[in-house]
XYZ file of C-alpha atoms in Angstrom:
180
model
C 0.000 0.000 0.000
C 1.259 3.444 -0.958
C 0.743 6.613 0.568
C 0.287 10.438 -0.705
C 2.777 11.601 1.646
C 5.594 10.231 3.529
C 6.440 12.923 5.714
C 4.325 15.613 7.507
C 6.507 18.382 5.692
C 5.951 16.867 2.486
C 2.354 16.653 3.110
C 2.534 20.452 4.245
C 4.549 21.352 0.907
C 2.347 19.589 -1.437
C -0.900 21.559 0.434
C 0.672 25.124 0.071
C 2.139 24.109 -3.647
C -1.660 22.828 -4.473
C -3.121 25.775 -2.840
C -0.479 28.369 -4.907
C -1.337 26.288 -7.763
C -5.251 26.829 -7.337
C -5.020 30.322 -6.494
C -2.856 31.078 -10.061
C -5.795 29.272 -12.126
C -8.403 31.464 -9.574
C -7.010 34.987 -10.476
C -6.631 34.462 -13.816
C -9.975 33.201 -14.645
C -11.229 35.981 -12.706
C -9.121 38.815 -14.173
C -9.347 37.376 -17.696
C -10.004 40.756 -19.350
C -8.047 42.949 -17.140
C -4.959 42.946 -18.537
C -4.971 45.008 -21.928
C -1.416 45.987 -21.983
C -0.295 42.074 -21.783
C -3.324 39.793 -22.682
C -1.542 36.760 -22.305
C -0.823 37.200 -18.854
C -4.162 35.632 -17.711
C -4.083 32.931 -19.978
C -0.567 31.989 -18.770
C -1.778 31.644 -15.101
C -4.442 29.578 -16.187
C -2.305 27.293 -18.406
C 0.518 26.892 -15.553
C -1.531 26.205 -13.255
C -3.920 23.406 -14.741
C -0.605 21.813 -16.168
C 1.181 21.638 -13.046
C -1.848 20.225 -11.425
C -2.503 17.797 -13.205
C 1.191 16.828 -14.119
C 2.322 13.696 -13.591
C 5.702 13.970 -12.069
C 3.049 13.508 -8.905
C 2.422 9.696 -9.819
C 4.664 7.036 -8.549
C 6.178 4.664 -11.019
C 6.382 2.177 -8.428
C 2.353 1.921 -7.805
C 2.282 1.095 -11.722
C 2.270 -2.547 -12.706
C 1.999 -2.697 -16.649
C 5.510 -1.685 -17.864
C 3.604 0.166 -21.404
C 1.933 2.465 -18.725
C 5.244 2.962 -16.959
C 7.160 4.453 -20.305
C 3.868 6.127 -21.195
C 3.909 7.643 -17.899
C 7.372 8.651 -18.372
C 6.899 10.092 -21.483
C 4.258 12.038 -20.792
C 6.374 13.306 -17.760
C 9.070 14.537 -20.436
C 6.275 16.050 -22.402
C 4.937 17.965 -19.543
C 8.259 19.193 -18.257
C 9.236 20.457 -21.646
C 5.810 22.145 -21.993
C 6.203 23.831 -18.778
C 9.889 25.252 -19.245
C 9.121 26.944 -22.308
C 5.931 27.948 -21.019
C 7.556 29.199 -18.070
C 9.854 31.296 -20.573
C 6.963 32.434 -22.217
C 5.828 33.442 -18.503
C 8.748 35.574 -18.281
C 8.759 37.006 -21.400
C 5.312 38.692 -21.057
C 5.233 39.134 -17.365
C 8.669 41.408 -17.615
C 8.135 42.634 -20.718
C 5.599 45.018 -19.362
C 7.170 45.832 -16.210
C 5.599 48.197 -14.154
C 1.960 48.496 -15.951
C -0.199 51.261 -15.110
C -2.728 49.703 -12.215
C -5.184 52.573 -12.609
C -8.176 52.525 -15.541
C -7.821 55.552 -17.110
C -10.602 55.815 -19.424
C -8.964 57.511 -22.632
C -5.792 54.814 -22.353
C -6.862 51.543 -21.449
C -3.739 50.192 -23.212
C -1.556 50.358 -20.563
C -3.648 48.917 -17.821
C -3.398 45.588 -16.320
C -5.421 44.860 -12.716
C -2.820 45.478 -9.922
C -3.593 41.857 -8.345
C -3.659 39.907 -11.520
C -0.043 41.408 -12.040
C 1.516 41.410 -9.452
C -0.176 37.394 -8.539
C 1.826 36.881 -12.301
C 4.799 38.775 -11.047
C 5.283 36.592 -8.110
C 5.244 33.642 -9.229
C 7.460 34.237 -12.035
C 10.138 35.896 -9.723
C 9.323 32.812 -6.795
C 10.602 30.363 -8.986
C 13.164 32.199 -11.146
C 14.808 32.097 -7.581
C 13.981 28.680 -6.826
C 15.396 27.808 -10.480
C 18.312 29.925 -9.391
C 19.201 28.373 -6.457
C 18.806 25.112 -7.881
C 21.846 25.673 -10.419
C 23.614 26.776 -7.607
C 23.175 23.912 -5.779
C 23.908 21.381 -9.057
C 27.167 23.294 -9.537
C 28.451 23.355 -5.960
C 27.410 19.368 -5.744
C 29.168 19.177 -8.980
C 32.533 21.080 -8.205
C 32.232 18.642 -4.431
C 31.909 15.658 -6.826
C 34.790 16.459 -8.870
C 37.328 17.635 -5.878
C 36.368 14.010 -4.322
C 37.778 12.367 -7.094
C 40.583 14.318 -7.309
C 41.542 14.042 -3.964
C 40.575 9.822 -4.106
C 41.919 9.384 -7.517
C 44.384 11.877 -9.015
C 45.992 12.749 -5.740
C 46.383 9.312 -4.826
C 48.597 8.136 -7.373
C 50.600 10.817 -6.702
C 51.885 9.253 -3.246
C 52.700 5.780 -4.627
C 56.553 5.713 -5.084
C 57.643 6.020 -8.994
C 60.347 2.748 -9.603
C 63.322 4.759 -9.715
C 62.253 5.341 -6.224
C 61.766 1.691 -4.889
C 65.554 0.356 -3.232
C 66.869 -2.370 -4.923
C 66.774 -6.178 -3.616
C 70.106 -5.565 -2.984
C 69.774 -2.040 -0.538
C 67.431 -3.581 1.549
C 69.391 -7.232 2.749
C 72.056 -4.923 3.965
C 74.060 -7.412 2.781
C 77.049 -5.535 0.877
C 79.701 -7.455 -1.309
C 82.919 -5.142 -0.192
């Protein structure tokens, strides 16, 4: 038997990642015209957050039996993540692109508008995990640089304390056994 969560902190994540996830789909239905300046904004909460909630990177292999479902399920895991990243570029792309919009309806430009929570809701989560992304790559390339000192320090180094053959004594310096 398999359970959702394995840990009371991964429960917790999974609850505030589900809510975050809700709450993107939430404002951009509701602000669906507000946004003049950047129309796609919206439509890009909505899109990132149905994908990622119903994404499977949150099915475990294991729990499948049939091995066609398995590489389906991995595929389709591939598919979504690739969707997502250039979605998530897209994200960027329109979200920053129109940094700082005009908040207030001004009823001879309405080109410039965009509602203040529908942006900044866009904003956020944009920024949120352009930092997570961020940190991430730091991460990779500290683990990576650790990796690679290891096995210089197991590997490379080592062989650099075993004794070359013109400095091994011969048979004949180590009898003490001298033919004066």
């Amino acid at each position: 038997k398999t359970s959702v969560c394995f840990f009371p902190t991964e429960c917790f994540l999974h609850l505030i990642f589900s809510s975050l996830t809700i709450l993107q789909i939430s404002v951009g239905a509701i602000y669906l015209d507000e946004c003049p300046i950047q129309e796609k904004i919206p439509i890009y909460l909505i899109v990132f957050g149905v994908t990622l909630l119903v994404n499977p990177v949150n099915i475990d292999p294991r729990s499948i039996k049939n091995d066609f479902l398995k590489k389906g399920l991995e595929c389709l895991r591939w598919i979504t993540t690739l969707f997502l990243f250039c979605w998530f570029i897209a994200g960027n792309v329109w979200v920053y692109s129109v940094y700082q919009p005009s908040y207030s309806k001004n009823a001879t430009d309405v080109s410039s508008y965009c509602n203040k929570t529908l942006y900044l809701v866009a904003f956020s989560v944009i920024t949120a995990l352009n930092i997570f992304l961020g940190l991430t790559a730091i991460c990779c390339v500290l683990c990576i640089y650790c990796c690679i000192s290891c096995f210089r320090t197991c590997f490379i180094d080592a062989d650099d304390d075993v004794p070359a053959d013109d400095d091994v004594p011969a048979d004949d310096d180590i009898s003490g056994d001298s033919a004066e």
